[in-house]
Every structure is written in structure tokens, then in C-alpha cells.
Short mmCIF file of C-alpha atoms and ligand atoms in Angstrom, two decimals:
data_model
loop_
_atom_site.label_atom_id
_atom_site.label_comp_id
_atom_site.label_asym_id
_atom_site.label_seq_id
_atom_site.Cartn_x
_atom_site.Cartn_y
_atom_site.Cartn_z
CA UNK Y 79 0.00 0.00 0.00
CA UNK Y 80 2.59 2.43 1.21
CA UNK Y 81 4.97 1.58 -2.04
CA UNK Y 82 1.72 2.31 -4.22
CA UNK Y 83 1.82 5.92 -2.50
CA UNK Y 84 5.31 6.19 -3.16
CA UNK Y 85 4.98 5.35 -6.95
CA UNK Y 86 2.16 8.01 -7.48
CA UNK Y 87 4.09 10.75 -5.89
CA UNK Y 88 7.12 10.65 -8.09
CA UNK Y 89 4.79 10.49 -10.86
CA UNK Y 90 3.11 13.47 -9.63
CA UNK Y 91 6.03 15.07 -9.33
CA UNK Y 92 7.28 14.19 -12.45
CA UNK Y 93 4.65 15.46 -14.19
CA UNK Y 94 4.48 18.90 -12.92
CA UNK Y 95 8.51 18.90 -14.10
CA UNK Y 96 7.57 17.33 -17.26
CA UNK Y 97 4.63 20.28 -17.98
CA UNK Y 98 7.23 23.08 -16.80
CA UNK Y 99 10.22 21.94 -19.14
CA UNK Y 100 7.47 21.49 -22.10
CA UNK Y 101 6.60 25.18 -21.47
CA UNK Y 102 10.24 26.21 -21.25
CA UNK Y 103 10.86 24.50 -24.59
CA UNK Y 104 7.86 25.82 -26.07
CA UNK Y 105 8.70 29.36 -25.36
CA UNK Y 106 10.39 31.18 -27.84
CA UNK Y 107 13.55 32.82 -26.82
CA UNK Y 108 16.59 35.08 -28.97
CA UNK Y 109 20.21 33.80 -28.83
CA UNK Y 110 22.87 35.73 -30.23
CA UNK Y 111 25.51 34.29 -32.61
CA UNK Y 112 28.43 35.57 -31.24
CA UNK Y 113 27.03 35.94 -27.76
CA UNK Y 114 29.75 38.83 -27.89
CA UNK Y 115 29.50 40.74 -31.10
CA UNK Y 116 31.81 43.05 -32.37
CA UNK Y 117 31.79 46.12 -34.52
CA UNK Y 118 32.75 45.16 -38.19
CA UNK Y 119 31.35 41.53 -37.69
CA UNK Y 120 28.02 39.96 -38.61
CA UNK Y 121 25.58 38.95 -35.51
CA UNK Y 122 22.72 36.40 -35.92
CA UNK Y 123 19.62 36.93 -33.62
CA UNK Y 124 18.91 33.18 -33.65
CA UNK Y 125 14.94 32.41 -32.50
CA UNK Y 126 15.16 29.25 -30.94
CA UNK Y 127 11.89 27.44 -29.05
CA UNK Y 128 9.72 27.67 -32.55
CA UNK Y 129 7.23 24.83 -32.79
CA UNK Y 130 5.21 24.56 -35.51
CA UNK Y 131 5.05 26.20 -39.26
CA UNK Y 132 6.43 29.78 -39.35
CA UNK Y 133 3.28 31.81 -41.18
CA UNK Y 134 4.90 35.49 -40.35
CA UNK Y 135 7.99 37.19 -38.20
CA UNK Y 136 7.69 40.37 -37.14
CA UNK Y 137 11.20 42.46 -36.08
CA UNK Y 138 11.06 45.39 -34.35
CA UNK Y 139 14.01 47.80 -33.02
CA UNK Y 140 12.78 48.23 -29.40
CA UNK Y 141 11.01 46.74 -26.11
CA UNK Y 142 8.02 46.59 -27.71
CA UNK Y 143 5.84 46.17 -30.90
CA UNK Y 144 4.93 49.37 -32.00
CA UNK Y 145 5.04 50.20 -35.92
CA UNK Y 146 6.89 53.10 -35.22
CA UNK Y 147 9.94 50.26 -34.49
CA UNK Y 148 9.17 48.08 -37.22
CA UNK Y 149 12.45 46.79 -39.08
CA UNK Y 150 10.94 43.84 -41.61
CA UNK Y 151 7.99 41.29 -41.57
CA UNK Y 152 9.37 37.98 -43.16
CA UNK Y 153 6.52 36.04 -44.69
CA UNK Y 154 7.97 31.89 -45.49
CA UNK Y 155 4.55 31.52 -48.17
CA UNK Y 156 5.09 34.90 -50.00
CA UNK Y 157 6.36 35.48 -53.26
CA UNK Y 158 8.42 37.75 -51.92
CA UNK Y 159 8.88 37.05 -48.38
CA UNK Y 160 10.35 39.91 -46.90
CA UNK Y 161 8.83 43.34 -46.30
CA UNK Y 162 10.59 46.58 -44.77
CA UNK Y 163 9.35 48.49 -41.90
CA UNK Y 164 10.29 52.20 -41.06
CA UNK Y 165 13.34 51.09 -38.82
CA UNK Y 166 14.64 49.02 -42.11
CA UNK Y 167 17.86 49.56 -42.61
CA UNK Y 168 20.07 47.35 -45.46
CA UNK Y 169 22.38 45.63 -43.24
CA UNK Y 170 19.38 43.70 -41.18
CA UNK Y 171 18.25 40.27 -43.54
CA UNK Y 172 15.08 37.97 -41.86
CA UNK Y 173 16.41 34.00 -42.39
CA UNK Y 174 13.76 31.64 -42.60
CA UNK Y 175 13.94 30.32 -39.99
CA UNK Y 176 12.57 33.65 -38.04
CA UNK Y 177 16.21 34.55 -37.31
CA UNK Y 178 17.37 38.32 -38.02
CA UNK Y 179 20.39 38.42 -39.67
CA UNK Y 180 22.65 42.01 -38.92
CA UNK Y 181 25.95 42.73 -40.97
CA UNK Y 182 28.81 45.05 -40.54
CA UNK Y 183 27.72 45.79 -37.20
CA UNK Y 184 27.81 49.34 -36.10
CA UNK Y 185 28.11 49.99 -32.05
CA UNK Y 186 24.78 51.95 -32.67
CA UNK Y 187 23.33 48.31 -33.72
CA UNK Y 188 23.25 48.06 -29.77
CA UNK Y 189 19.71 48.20 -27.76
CA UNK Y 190 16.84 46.15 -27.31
CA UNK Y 191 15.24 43.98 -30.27
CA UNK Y 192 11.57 42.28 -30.28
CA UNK Y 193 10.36 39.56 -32.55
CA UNK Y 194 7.04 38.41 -32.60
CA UNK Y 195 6.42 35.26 -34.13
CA UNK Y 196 3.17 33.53 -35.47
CA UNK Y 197 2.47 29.59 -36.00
CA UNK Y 198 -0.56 28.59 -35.09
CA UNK Y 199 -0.46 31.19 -32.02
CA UNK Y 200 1.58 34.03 -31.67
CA UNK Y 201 4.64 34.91 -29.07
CA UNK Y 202 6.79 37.63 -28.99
CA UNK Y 203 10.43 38.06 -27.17
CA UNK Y 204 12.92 40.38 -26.80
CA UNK Y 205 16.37 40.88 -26.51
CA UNK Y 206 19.04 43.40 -25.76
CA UNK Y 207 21.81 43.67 -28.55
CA UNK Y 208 25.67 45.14 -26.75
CA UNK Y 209 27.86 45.82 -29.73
CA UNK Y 210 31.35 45.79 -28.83
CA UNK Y 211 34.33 47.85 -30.18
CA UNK Y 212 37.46 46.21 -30.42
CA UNK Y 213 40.20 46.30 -27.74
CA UNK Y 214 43.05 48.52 -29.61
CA UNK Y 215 46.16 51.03 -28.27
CA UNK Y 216 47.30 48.36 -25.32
CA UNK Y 217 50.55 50.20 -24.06
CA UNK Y 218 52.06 49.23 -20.94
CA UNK Y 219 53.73 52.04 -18.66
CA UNK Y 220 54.84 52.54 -15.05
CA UNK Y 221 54.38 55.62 -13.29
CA UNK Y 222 58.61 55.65 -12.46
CA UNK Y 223 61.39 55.51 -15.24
CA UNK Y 224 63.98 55.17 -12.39
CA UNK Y 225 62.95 52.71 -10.28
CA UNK Y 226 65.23 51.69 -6.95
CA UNK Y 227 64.86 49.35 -4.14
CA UNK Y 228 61.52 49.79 -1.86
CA UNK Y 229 60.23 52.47 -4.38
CA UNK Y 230 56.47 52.09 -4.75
CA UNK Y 231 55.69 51.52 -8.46
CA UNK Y 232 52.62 51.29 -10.44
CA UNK Y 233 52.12 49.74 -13.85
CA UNK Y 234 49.07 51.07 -16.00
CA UNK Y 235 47.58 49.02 -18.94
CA UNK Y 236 46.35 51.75 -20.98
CA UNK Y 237 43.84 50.87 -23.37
CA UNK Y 238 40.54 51.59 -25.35
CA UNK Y 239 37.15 49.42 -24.69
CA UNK Y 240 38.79 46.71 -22.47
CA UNK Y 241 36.88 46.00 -19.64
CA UNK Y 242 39.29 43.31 -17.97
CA UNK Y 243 42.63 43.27 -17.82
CA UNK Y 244 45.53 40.37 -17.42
CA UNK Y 245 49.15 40.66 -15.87
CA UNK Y 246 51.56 38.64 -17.00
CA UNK Y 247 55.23 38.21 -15.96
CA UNK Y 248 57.31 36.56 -18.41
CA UNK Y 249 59.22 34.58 -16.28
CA UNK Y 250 57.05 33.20 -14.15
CA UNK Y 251 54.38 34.70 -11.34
CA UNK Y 252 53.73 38.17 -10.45
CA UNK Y 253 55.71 39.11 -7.14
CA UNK Y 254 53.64 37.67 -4.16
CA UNK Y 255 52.96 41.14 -2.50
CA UNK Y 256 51.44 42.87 -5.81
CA UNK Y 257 48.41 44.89 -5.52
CA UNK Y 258 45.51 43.78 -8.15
CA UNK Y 259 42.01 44.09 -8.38
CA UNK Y 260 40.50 40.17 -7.83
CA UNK Y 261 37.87 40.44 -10.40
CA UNK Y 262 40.98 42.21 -13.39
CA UNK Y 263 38.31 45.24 -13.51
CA UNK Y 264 41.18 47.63 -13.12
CA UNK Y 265 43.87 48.45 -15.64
CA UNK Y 266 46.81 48.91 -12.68
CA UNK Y 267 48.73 46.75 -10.66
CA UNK Y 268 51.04 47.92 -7.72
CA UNK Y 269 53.99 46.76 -6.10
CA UNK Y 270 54.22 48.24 -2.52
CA UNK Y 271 57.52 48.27 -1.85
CA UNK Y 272 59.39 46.45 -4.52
CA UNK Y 273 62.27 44.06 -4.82
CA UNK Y 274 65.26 44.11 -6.84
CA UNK Y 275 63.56 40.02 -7.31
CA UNK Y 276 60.77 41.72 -9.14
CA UNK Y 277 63.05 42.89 -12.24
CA UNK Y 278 61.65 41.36 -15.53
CA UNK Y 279 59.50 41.66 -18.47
CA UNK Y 280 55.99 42.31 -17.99
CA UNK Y 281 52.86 42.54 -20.08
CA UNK Y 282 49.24 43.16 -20.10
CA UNK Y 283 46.45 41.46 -22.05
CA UNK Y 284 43.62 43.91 -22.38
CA UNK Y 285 40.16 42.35 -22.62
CA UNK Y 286 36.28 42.98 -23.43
CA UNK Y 287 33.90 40.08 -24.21
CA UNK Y 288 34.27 40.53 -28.14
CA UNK Y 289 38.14 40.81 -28.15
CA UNK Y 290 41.22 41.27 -26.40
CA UNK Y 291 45.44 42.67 -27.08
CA UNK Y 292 48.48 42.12 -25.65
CA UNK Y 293 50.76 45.16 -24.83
CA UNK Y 294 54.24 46.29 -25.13
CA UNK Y 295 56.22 44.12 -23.08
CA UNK Y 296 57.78 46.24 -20.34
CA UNK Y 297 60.89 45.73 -19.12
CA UNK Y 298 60.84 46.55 -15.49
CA UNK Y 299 64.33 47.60 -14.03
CA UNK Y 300 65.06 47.97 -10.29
CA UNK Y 301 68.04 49.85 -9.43
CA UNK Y 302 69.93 49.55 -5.42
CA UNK Y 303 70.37 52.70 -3.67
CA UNK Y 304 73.93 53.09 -3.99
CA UNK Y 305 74.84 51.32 -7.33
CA UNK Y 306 71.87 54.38 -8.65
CA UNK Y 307 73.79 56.36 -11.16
CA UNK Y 308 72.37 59.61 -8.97
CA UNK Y 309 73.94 58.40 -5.78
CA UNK Y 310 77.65 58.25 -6.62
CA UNK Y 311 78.14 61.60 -4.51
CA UNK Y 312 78.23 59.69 -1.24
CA UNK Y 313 75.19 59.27 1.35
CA UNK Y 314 75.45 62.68 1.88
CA UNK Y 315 73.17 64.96 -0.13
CA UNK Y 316 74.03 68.47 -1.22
CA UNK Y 317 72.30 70.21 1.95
CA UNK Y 318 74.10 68.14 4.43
CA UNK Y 319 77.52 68.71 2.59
CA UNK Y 320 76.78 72.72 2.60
CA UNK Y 321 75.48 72.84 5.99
CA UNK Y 322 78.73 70.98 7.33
CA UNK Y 323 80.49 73.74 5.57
CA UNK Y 324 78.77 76.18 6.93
CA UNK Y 325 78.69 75.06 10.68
CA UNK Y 326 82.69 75.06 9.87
CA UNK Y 327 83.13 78.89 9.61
CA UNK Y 328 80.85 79.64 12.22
CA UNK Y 329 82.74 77.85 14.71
CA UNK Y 330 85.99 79.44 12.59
CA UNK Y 331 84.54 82.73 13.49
CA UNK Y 332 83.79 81.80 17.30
CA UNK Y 333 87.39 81.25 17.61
CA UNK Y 334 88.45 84.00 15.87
CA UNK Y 335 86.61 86.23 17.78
CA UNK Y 336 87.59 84.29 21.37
CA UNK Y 337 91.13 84.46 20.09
CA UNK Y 338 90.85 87.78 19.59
CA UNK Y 339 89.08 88.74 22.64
CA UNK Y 340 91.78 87.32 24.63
CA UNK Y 341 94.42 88.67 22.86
CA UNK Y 342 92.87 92.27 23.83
CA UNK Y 343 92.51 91.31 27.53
CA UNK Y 344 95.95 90.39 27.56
CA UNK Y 345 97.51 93.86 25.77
CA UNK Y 346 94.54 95.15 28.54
CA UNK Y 347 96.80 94.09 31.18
CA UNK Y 348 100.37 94.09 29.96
CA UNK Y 349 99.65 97.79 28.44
CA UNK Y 350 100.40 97.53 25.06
CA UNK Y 351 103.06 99.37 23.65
CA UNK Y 352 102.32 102.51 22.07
CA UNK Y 353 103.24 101.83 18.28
CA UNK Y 354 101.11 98.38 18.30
CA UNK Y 355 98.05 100.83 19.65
CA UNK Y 356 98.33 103.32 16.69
CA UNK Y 357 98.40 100.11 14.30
CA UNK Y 358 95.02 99.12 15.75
CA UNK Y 359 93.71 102.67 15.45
CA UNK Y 360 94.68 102.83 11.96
CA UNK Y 361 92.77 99.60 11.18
CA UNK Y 362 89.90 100.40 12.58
CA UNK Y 363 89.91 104.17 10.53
CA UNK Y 364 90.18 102.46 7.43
CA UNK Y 365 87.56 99.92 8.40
CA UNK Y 366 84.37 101.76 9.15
CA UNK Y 367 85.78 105.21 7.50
CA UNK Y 368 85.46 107.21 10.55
CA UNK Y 369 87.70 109.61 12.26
CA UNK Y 370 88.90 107.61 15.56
CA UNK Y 371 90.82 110.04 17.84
CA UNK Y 372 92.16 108.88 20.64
CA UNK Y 373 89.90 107.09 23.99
CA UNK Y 374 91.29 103.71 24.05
CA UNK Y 375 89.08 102.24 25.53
CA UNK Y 376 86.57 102.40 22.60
CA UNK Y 377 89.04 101.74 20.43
CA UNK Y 378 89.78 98.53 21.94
CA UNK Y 379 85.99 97.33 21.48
CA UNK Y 380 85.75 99.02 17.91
CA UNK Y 381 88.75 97.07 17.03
CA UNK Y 382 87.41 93.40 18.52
CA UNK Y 383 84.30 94.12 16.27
CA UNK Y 384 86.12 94.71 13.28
CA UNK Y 385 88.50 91.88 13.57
CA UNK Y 386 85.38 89.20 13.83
CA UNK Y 387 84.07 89.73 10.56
CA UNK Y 388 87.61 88.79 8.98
CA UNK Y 389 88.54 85.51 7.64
CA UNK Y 390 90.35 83.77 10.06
CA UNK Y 391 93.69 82.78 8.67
CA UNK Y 392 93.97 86.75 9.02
CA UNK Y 393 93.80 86.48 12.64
CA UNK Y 394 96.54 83.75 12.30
CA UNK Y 395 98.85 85.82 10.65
CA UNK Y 396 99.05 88.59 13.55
CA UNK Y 397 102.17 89.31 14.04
CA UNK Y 398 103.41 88.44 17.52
CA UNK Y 399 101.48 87.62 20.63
CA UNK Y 400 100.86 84.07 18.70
CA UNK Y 401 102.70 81.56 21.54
CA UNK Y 402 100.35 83.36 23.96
CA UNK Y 403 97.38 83.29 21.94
CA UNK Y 404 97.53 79.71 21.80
CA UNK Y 405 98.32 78.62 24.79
CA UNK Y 406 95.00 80.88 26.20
CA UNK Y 407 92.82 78.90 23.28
CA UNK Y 408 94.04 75.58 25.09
CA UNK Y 409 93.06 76.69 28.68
CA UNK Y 410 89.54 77.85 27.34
C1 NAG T 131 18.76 29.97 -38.13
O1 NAG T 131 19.56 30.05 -39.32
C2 NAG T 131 20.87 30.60 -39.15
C3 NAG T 131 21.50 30.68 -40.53
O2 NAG T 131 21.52 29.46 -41.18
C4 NAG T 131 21.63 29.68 -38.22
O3 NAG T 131 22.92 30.24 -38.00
C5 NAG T 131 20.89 29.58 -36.89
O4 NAG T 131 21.56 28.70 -36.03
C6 NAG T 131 19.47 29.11 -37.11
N1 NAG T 131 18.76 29.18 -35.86
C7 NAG T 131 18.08 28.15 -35.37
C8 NAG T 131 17.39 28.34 -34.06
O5 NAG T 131 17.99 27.11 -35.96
C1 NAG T 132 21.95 46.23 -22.65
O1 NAG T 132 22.85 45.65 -21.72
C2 NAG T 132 23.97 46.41 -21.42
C3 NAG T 132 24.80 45.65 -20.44
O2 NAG T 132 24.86 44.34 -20.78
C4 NAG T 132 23.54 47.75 -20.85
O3 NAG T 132 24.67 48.53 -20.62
C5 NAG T 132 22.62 48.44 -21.81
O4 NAG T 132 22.15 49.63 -21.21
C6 NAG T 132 21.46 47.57 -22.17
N1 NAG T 132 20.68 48.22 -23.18
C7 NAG T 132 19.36 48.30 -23.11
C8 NAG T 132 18.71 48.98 -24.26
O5 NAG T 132 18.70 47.82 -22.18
C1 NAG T 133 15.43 47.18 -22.92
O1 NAG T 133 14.88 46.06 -22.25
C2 NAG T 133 15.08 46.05 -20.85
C3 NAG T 133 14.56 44.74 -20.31
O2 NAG T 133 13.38 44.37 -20.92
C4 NAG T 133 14.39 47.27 -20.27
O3 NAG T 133 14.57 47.30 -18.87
C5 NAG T 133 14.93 48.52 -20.89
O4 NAG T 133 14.26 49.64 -20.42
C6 NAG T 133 14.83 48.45 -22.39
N1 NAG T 133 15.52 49.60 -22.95
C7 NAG T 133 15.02 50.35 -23.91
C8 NAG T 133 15.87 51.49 -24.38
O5 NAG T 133 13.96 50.12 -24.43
C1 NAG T 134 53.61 55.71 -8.36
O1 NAG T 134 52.37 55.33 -7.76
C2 NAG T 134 52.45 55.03 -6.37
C3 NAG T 134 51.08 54.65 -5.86
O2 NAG T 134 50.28 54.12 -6.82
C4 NAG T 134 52.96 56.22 -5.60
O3 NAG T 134 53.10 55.87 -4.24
C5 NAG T 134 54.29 56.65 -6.17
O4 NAG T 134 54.73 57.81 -5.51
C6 NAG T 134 54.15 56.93 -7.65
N1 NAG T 134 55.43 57.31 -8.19
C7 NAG T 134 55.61 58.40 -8.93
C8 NAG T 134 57.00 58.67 -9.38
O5 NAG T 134 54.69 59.11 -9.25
C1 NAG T 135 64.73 47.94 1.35
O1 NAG T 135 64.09 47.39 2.48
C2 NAG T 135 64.79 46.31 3.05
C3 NAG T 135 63.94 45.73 4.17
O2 NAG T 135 62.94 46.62 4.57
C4 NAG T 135 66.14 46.77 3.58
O3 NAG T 135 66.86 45.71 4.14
C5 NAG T 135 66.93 47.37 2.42
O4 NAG T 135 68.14 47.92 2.87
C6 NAG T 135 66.12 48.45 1.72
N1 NAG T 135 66.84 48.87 0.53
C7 NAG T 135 67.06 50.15 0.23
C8 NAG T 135 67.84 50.39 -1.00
O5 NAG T 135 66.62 51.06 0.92
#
């Protein structure tokens, strides 16, 4: 009893699948042949599901069936089978087998197309026509002619109507740590920090559903640090060098002017003689052009200002006093 259940429910059930795959099949639905057309190629709007005698086609530019998007009416019994409509135009052909036949496809072939069909009842589909242009221009470029060690570089595939894009290494797999989008929707590719192990020739295949190129192949160069052409002037850069330089005379100038200073306090003390006084005065006269007469004090501090703004190796060649001089720098 139970197994005579059994048996009518998976005939029940095979029915109903039965009834629904009979309906799919009787349906009439629009292929295209390519699935991927191009512009310049021919594309075949295939009507596939037909049962029974074709008695008319109907092909309409559009969603829907209005006259206004009329293209042809094919007629299999008529002398002269086809007829135009007012979206005719000489490139579109019915086949008869219900099937609209478009040449030399232009990309404004693209949009929706309805055929209605008539056997002994009528059905109607539609279908929506993308018209590719071919992948062309594929040039491979990073955004760095001088690469070096740890630089962060980025290739670019550049490229008309390519929708997808491929990166291939010539020698073997992309470096582990390179940056790429997972579904190849973007035309870059980044290494982070790269490796002198990354060197190589590279490519890109640009791709759209109808077509795709390969690019340049880019030899990618990675110089080190210090065998860089730029870099044979040492670690130091330019700034550093003329900053050492300049640090150099200002502490030049800090002795000059200690040296000095205690070379004054010790003519201060010892009283200079007379003729070495006048031989300060003089400088100073000729220094700032002004009349100096006399008050030695001032003279003394006129003379220590004057003295600092000379090059050292000046100071140097003072005549005498030079044992003491240096022998007051050491105590300092
Ligand atoms: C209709 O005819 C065209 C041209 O012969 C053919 O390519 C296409 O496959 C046919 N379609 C069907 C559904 O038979
Ligand atoms: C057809 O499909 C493409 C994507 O496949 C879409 O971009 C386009 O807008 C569609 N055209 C129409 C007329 O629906
Ligand atoms: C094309 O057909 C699709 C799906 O039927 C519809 O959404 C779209 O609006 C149609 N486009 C035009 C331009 O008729
Ligand atoms: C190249 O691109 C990366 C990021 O994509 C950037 O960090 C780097 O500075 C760029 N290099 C140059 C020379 O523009
Ligand atoms: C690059 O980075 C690695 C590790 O971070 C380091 O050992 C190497 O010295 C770097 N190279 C240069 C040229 O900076």
C-alpha cells in the first residue's frame, strides 16, 4: 500500500517537471551568434523554441511592438517574403527560420530587439543587442622611469574598450605582495615596496567580451640605492655637505673672535706698547671710514668688532702675541 503511495508521488512530481520543461521549450527565446558581437562583424539573432510552421515574423528595433519600431515582416509563403518596416535599414536580412540576420555591425546596432512570431499562435520576445568595439592602443607604462629598491611603483595598462585586464610576468608569477584588483576590472597593478627580485618583463592582455590585445612588453628595471647612477656623490646629499660647511666657519669665526678677545685682555693688562696701539687705530679708521681720535678704551671694542668679521687665517697671521694666543685657546 505504502509503495503504491510512493509510486504516485514521483509520478506526480514528475509530471508537474515534465509540464514546466514542455513550457520552457515551447517558449520562444533570442540567442545571439556571437554571444559577444563586435563592430565590423556579422551577428545572428537566432529564434530558438519555434514549434510549428512559421506563417509570419515580425522584427522590431525596441522593447516593444509598436510600428513606429518596425524593421521587416518575413513572410515563409510569399512570393516575396520579406517586407521593410520604417526602422529598415540594409544591413538587417530575416532567415527563414525567423532569425534576423545584422551585418557590418555598427556599435549603434546596440539596444533592445523584439520579434514576434506567429504559428498557429503568436509569441513575442525580446532581446538586448551590446555591440562591442574592439580592444586597440594596449601600451604598458609605469608611473617611475627610475625605479630603486623599496620604491612604490605602479604599472598602467592603458587601453581603449577593455573592460578586464591580465598581468603577466614573463618569467614566471607576479611578485607575491602585488596589488591587483580580484575580479581584473582595473587596468593597474602595484607593487608596494618592490624588490630588486621583481626585475623582468611584464605585459598586459587587455580584454572585453568581443576581443582582447596584448601590450608592449615592459621591461621593469630595479636599481639599489647606492649602485643608482644619482647616488655616486656619497650618502650625503648636497644640503648636508653645505650645511657641514657652513657650521665650519661659524665655529671658525667663534674662535676668531675668542682668540681675539683674549688677545685684547691680555695687551689690557700688559699695556700695550704705544706703536702696536696706533696700528690698531689705523685699522679700525680704514675699516668703518670714521675719524677715531684717541679714547682707548673704545678703540679697543671698535677694534674686537672689526676683527670678527675677517677671515680667520687673518687672525693667524698677527704678528706676535701668537705663543700666547695659543696657549689661552688651550686653557679655554
Ligand atoms: C537559423 O539560421 C541561421 C543561418 O543558417 C543559423 O545560423 C541559426 O543557427 C538558425 N537558428 C536556429 C534556431 O535554428
Ligand atoms: C543592454 O545591456 C547592457 C549591459 O549588458 C547595458 O549597458 C545596456 O544599457 C542595455 N541596453 C538596453 C537597451 O537595455
Ligand atoms: C530594454 O529592455 C530592458 C529589459 O526588458 C528594459 O529594462 C529597458 O528599459 C529596455 N531599454 C530600452 C531602451 O527600451
Ligand atoms: C607611483 O604610484 C604610487 C602609488 O600608486 C605612488 O606611491 C608613487 O609615488 C608613484 N610614483 C611616482 C613617481 O609618481
Ligand atoms: C629595502 O628594504 C629592506 C627591508 O625593509 C632593507 O633591508 C633594504 O636595505 C632596503 N633597501 C634600500 C635600498 O633602501
Amino acid at each position: 500500500m505504502s509503495t503504491m503511495w510512493h509510486l504516485l508521488r514521483v509520478i506526480l512530481i514528475f509530471s508537474v517537471f515534465l509540464s514546466v520543461w514542455m513550457e520552457r521549450v515551447s517558449a520562444i527565446s533570442i540567442q545571439l551568434m556571437p554571444p559577444y558581437p563586435a563592430v565590423g562583424q556579422s551577428v545572428t539573432l537566432s529564434v530558438t523554441g519555434i514549434t510549428g510552421n512559421i506563417r509570419e515574423v515580425k522584427w522590431y528595433k525596441g522593447s516593444n511592438t509598436d510600428a513606429s519600431n518596425h524593421i521587416l515582416t518575413y513572410i515563409p509563403s510569399a512570393n516575396s517574403p520579406q517586407s521593410n518596416g520604417l526602422q529598415y535599414f540594409s544591413r538587417a536580412s530575416a532567415l527563414p527560420n525567423a532569425s534576423l540576420l545584422i551585418s557590418d555591425l555598427e556599435f549603434t546596432d546596440g539596444g533592445n530587439y523584439t520579434v514576434s512570431v506567429q504559428t498557429q499562435t503568436a509569441q513575442q520576445t525580446s532581446v538586448n543587442l551590446t555591440v562591442y568595439e574592439p580592444v586597440t592602443d594596449v601600451v604598458l607604462k609605469s608611473n617611475t622611469s627610475e625605479i630603486k629598491e623599496n620604491d612604490t611603483v605602479t604599472l598602467t595598462c592603458e587601453t581603449k574598450n577593455a573592460n578586464r585586464y591580465e598581468w603577466v610576468r614573463v618569467s614566471g608569477s607576479l611578485p607575491s605582495d602585488t596589488i591587483q584588483s580580484k575580479d581584473k576590472s582595473t587596468n593597474t597593478i602595484t607593487f608596494p615596496s618592490i624588490k630588486r627580485s621583481a626585475a623582468g618583463d611584464y605585459y598586459c592582455e587587455a580584454k572585453n567580451p568581443a576581443s582582447n590585445k596584448k601590450s608592449n612588453i615592459y621591461t621593469l628595471t630595479v636599481n639599489s640605492a647606492s649602485s643608482s647612477p644619482e647616488m655616486n656623490d656619497g650618502p650625503l646629499s648636497r644640503g648636508a655637505i653645505v650645511g657641514i660647511v657652513v657650521a665650519i666657519f661659524a665655529v671658525a669665526l667663534i674662535v676668531a673672535v675668542i682668540v681675539l678677545f683674549l688677545m685684547l685682555k691680555q695687551r689690557k693688562k700688559h699695556s700695550a706698547s704705544t706703536n702696536r696701539k696706533q696700528h690698531v687705530s689705523a685699522t679700525v679708521a680704514s675699516g668703518n671710514g670714521q675719524t677715531n681720535e684717541s679714547a682707548a678704551e673704545h678703540d679697543i671694542q671698535y677694534t674686537s668688532v672689526t676683527f670678527a668679521q675677517r677671515p680667520p687665517r687673518k687672525v693667524q697671521m698677527q704678528p706676535s702675541d701668537e705663543n700666547v694666543v695659543y696657549s689661552d685657546l688651550r686653557l679655554s
